[in-house]
Tab-separated table of C-alpha atoms and ligand atoms in Angstrom:
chain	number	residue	atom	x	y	z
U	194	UNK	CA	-19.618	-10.818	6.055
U	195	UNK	CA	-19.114	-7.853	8.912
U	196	UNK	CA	-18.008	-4.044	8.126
U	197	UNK	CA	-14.973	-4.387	10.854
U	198	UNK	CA	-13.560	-0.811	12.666
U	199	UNK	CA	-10.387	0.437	10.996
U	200	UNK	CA	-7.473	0.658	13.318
U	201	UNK	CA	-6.011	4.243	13.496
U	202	UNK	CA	-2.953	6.044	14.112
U	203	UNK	CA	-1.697	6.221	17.279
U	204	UNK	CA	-2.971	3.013	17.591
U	205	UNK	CA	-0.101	0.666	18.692
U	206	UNK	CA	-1.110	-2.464	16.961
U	207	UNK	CA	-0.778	-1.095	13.665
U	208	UNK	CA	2.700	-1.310	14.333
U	209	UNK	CA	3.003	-5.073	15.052
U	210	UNK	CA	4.436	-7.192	12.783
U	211	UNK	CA	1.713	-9.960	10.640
U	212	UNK	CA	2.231	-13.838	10.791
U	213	UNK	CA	2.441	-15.415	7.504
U	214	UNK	CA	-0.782	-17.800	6.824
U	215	UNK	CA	0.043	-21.545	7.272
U	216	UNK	CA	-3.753	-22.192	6.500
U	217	UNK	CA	-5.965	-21.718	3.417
U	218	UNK	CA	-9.342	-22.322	4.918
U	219	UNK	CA	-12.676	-21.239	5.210
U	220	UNK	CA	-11.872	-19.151	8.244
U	221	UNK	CA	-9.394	-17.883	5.822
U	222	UNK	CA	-11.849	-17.115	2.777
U	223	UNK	CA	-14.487	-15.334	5.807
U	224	UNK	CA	-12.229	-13.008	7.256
U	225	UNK	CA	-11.010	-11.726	3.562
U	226	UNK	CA	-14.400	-11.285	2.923
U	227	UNK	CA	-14.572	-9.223	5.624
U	228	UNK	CA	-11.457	-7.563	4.323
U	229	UNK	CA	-12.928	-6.318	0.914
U	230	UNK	CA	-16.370	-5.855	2.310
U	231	UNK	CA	-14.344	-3.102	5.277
U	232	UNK	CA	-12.457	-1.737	1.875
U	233	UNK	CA	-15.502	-0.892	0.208
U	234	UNK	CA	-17.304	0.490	3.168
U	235	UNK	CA	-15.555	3.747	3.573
U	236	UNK	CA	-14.041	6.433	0.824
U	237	UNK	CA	-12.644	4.440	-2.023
U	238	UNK	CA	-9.544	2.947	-0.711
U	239	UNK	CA	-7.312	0.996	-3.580
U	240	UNK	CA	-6.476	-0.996	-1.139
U	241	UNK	CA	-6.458	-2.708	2.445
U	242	UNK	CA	-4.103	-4.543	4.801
U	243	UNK	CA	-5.439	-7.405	7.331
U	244	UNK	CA	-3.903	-5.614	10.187
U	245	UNK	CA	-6.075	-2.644	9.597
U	246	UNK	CA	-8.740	-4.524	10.659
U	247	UNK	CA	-6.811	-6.036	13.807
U	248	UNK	CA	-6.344	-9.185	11.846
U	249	UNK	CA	-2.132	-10.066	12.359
U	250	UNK	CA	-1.466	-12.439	9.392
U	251	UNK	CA	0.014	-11.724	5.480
U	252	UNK	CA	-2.953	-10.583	3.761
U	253	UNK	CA	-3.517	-7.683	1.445
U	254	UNK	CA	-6.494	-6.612	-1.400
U	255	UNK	CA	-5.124	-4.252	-4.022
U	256	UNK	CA	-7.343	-2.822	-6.540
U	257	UNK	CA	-6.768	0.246	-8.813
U	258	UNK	CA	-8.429	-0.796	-11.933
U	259	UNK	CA	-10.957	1.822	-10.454
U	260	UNK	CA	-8.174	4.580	-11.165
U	261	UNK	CA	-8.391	6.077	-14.625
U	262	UNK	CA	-5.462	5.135	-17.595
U	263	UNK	CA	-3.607	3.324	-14.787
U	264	UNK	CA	-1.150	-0.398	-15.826
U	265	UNK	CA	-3.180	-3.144	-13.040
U	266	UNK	CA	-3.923	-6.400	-12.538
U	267	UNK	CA	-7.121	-5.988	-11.340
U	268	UNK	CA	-8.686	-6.842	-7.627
U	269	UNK	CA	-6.248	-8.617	-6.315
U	270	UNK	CA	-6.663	-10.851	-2.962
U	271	UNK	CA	-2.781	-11.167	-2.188
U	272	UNK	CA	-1.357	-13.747	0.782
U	273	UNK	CA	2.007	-14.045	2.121
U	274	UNK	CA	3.253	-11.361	-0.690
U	275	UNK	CA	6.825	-10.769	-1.287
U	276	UNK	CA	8.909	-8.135	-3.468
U	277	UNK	CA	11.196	-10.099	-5.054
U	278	UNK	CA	12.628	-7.056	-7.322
U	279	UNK	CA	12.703	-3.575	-6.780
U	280	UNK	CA	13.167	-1.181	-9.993
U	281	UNK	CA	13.722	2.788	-10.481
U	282	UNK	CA	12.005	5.297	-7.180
U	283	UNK	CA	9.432	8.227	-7.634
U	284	UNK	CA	7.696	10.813	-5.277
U	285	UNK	CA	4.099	10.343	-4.936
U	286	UNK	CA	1.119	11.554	-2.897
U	287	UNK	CA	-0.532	8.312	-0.365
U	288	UNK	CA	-2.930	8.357	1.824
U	289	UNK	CA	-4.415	5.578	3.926
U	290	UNK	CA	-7.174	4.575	5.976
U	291	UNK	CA	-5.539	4.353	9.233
U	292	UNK	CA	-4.058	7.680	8.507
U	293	UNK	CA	-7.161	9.551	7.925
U	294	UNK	CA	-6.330	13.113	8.086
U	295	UNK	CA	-2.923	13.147	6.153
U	296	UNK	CA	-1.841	12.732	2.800
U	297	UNK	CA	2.226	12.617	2.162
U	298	UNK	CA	4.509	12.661	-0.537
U	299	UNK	CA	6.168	9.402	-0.394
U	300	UNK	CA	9.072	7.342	-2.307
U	301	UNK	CA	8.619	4.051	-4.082
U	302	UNK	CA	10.307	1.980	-6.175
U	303	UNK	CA	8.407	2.307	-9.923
U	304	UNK	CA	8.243	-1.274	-10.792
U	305	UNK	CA	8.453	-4.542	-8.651
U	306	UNK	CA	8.067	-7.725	-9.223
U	307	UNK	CA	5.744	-9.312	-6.456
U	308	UNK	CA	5.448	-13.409	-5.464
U	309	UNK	CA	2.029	-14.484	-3.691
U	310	UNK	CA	-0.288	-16.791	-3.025
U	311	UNK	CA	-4.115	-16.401	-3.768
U	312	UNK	CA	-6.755	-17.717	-1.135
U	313	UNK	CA	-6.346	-21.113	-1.931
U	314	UNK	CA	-2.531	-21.136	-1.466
U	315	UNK	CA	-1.817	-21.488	-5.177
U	316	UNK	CA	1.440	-19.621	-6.069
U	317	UNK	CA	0.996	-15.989	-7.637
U	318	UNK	CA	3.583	-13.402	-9.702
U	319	UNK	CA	3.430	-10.146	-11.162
U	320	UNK	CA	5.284	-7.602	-12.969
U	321	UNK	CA	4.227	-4.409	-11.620
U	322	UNK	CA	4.471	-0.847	-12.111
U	323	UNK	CA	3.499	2.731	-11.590
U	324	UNK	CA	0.784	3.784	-9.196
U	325	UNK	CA	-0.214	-0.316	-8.722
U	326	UNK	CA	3.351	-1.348	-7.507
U	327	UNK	CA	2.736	2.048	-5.137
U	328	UNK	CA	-0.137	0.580	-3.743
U	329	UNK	CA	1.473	-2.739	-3.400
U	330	UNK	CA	4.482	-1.229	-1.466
U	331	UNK	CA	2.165	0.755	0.727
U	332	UNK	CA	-0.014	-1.979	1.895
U	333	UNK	CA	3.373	-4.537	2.414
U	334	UNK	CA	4.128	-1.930	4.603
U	335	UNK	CA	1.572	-2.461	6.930
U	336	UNK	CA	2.430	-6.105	7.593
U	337	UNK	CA	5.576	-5.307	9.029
U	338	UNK	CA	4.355	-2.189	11.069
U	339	UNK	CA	5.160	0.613	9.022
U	340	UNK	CA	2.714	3.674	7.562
U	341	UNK	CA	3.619	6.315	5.034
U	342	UNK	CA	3.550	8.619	7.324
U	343	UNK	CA	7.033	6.748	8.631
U	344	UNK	CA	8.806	7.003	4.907
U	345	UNK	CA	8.023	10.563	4.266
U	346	UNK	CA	11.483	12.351	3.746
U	347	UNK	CA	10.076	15.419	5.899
U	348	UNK	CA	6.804	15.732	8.365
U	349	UNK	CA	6.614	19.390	7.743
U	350	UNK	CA	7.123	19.877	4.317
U	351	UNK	CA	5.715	16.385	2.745
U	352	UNK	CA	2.339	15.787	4.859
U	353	UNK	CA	-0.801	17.597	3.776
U	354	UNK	CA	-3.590	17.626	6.195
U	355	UNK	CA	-6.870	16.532	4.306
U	356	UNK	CA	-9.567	18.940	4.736
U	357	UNK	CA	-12.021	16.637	3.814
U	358	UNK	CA	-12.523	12.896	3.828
U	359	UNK	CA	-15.213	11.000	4.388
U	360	UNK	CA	-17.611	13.578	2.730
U	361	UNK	CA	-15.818	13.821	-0.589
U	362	UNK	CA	-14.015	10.879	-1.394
U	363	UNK	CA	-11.292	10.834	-3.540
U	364	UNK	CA	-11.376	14.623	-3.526
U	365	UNK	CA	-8.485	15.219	-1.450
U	366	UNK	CA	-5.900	13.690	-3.623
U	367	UNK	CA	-3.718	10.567	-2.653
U	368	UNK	CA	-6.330	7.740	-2.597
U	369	UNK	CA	-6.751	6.388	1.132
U	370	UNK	CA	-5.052	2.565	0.657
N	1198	NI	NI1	-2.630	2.220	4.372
């Protein structure tokens, strides 16, 4: 397992579209190991999109059982996800690794009901809500190019520069995903 660099805005290739995986492999199971183990390494992200890592296929980990009185599944390893369902919006406050100096007020559909496969290729579905189907929509995003920084309504009144990070994590509000 390797600690891989986190690609960061203005980098281009975080806006490149992923490749669904066709193979469930060990190659596969290696580089989501390096996934999680890239997650972990840095302030505590609830979650973490392939591409961050300059890896261009459908892969996402999601974890906010970490997160205090929140509705989750878990960790979840998530391949090839899809929103089948969107239900109700909300504002909320995001951050993101790639985006390390904002936080924004972004909106998301409440609850969403999510098809994917797990790391063997076996077939996957959830009923989500609340701050998990938040994280879920924000790290989607990433697989087709986007950031949060892209959905906030406006740049000056709904991003927050962080004034710390790395130092305190956590401490600066929307959880880095
Ligand atoms: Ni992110």
């Amino acid at each position: 397992m390797a600690i891989r660099i986190i690609l960061r805005v203005p980098d281009e290739r975080l806006r490149q579209e992923s490749e669904p995986v066709t193979r469930f492999d060990a190659a596969l199971r290696l580089a989501i190991d390096d996934l999680e183990e890239t997650r972990q390494s840095g302030p505590a992200a609830v979650g973490i999109a392939a591409p961050q890592i300059g890896w261009f296929q459908r892969v996402v980990i999601v974890d906010v059982s970490t997160k205090k009185g929140v509705a989750n599944h878990g960790h979840l390893i998530l391949i090839n996800p899809e929103i089948e369902h969107w239900e109700g919006y909300d504002i909320g406050r995001e951050g993101c690794l790639s985006v390390p100096d904002y936080t924004g007020n972004v909106i998301r559909a409440t609850r969403i009901r999510l098809s994917a496969q797990d790391p063997q290729g076996a077939p996957l579905a959830f009923e989500m809500e609340g701050f998990e189907a938040r994280a879920v929509q924000h790290e989607l995003d990433h697989l087709d190019g986007l950031l949060f920084i892209d959905r906030v309504v406006s740049r000056r009144t709904d991003l927050f520069q962080r004034k710390v990070y790395a130092a305190r994590p956590g401490a600066a509000g929307g959880k880095p995903t």
